[in-house]
Protein backbone atom coordinates (compact mmCIF):
# COMPACT_ATOMS: atom_id res chain seq x y z
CA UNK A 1 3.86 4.12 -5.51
CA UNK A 2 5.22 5.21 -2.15
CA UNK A 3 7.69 2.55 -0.58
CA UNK A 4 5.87 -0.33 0.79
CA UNK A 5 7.91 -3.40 2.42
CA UNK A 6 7.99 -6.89 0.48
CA UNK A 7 6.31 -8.83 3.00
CA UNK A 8 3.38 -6.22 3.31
CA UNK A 9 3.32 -6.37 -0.99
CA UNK A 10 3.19 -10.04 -0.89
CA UNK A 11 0.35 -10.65 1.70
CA UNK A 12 -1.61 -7.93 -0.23
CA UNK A 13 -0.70 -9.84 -3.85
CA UNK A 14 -1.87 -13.29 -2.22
CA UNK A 15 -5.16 -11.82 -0.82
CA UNK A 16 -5.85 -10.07 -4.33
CA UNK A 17 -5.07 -13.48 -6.11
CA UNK A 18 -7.59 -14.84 -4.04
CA UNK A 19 -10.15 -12.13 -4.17
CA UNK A 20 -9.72 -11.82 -8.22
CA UNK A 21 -9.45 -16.08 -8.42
CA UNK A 22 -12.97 -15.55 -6.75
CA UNK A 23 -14.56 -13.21 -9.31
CA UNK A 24 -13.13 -14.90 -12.08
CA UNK A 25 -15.55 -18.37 -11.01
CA UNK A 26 -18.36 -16.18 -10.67
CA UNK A 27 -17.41 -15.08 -14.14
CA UNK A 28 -16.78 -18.46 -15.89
CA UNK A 29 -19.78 -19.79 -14.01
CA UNK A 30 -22.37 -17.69 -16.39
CA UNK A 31 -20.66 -19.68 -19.27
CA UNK A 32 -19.72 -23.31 -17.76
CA UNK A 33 -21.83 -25.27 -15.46
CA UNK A 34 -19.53 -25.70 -11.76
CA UNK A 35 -18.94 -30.04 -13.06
CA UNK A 36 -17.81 -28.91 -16.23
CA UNK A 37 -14.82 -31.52 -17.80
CA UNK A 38 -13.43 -27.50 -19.15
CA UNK A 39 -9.76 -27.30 -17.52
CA UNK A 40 -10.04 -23.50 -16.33
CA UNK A 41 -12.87 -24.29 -14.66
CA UNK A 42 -11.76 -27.61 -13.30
CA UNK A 43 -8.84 -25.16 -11.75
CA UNK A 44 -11.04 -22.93 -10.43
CA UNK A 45 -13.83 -25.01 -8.12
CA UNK A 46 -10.75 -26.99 -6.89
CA UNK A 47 -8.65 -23.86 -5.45
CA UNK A 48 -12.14 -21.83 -4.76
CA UNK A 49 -13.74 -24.52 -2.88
CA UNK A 50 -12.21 -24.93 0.10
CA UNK A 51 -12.46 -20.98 0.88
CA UNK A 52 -16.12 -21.15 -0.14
CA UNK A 53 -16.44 -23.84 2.49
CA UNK A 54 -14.24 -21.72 4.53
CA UNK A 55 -17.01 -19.18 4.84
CA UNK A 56 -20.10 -20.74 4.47
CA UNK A 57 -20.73 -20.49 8.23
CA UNK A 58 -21.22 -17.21 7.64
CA UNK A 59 -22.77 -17.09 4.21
CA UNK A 60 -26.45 -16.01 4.49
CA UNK A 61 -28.86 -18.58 3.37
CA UNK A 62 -30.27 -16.59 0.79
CA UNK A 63 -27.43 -15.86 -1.48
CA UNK A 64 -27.56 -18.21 -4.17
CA UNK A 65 -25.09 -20.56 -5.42
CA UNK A 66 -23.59 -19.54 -8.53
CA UNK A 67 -23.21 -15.81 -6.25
CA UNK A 68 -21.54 -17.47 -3.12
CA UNK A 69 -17.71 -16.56 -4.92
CA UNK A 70 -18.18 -13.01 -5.04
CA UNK A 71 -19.64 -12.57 -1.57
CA UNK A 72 -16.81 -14.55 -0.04
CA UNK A 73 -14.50 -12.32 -2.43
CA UNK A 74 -15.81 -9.24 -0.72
CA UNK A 75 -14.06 -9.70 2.63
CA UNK A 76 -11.04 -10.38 0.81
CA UNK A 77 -11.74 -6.86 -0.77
CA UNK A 78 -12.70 -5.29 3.26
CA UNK A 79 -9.51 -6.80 4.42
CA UNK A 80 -7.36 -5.63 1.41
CA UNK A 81 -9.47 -2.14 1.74
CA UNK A 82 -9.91 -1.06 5.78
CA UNK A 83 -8.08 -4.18 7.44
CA UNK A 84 -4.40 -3.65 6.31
CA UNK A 85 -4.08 0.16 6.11
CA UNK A 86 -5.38 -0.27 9.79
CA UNK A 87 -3.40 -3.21 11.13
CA UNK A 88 0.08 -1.03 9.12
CA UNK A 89 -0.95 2.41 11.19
CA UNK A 90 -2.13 4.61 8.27
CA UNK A 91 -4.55 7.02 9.30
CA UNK A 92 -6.42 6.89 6.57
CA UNK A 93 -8.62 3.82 5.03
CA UNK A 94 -8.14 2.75 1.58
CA UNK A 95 -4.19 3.95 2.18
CA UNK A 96 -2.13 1.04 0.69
CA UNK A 97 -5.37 0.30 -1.47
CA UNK A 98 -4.35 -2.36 -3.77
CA UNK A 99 -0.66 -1.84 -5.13
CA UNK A 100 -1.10 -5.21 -7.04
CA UNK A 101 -3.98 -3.75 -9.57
CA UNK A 102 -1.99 -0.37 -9.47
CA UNK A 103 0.96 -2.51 -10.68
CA UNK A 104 -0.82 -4.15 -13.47
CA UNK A 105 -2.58 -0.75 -14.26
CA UNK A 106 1.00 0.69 -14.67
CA UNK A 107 2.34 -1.85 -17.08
CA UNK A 108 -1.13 -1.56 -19.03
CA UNK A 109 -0.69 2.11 -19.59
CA UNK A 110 3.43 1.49 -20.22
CA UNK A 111 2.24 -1.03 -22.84
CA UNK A 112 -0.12 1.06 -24.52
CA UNK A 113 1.74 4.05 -24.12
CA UNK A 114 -0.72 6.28 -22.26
C-alpha cells in the first residue's frame, strides 16, 4: 500500500467503521427484531440511530425500514469511494479506495498463508 498519511488513514478507518457498523444492523436485523433485549443488537440501534436520524431528511419515503442502514451506509461508501481521492488531489476515483479492508484483507491472507 503506497504511503498514505495517519490522519488521512484514520478518517478513512472511522468512515469504514461506520459504513461496515451500518451493514452489520441490516445484517443482524434479518435475525433479531430492532427492540431485541440481545446485547449486539442493543449496541448496534444505539450507535446506528442517531446517523439514521442523521439522514432521514434525505431518505426516500419508500425505502423500508429494516433497509434504511444500508442506504445511509452507501454515502459513507461514495464518500470513502469518489469524495476523498477527490478532496486528497488524485486524479483518479477509487485511488485511496479503502486501505482499512485492504488491511484486514492482508492479515487474512498472512493468516492463512495465501
Amino acid at each position: 500500500m503506497p504511503e498514505i498519511h495517519p490522519f488521512i488513514l484514520t478518517i478513512d478507518y472511522i468512515l469504514g467503521v461506520v459504513m461496515w457498523t451500518l451493514i452489520g444492523k441490516v445484517a443482524m436485523n434479518l435475525f433479531q427484531k430492532e427492540n431485541s433485549e440481545f446485547f449486539f443488537m442493543k449496541v448496534f440501534v444505539k450507535v446506528t440511530n442517531p446517523l439514521i436520524r442523521l439522514f432521514r431528511p434525505i431518505t426516500p419515503s419508500f425505502i423500508i425500514e429494516p433497509l434504511i442502514p444500508l442506504y445511509v451506509a452507501w454515502f459513507f461508501y461514495m464518500i470513502r469511494f469518489y469524495l476523498m481521492p477527490y478532496l486528497l488531489g488524485y486524479s483518479v476515483m477509487g485511488m485511496l479506495s479503502f486501505p482499512l479492508e485492504s488491511e484486514i484483507a492482508a492479515e487474512i491472507y498472512r493468516i492463512f498463508g495465501k
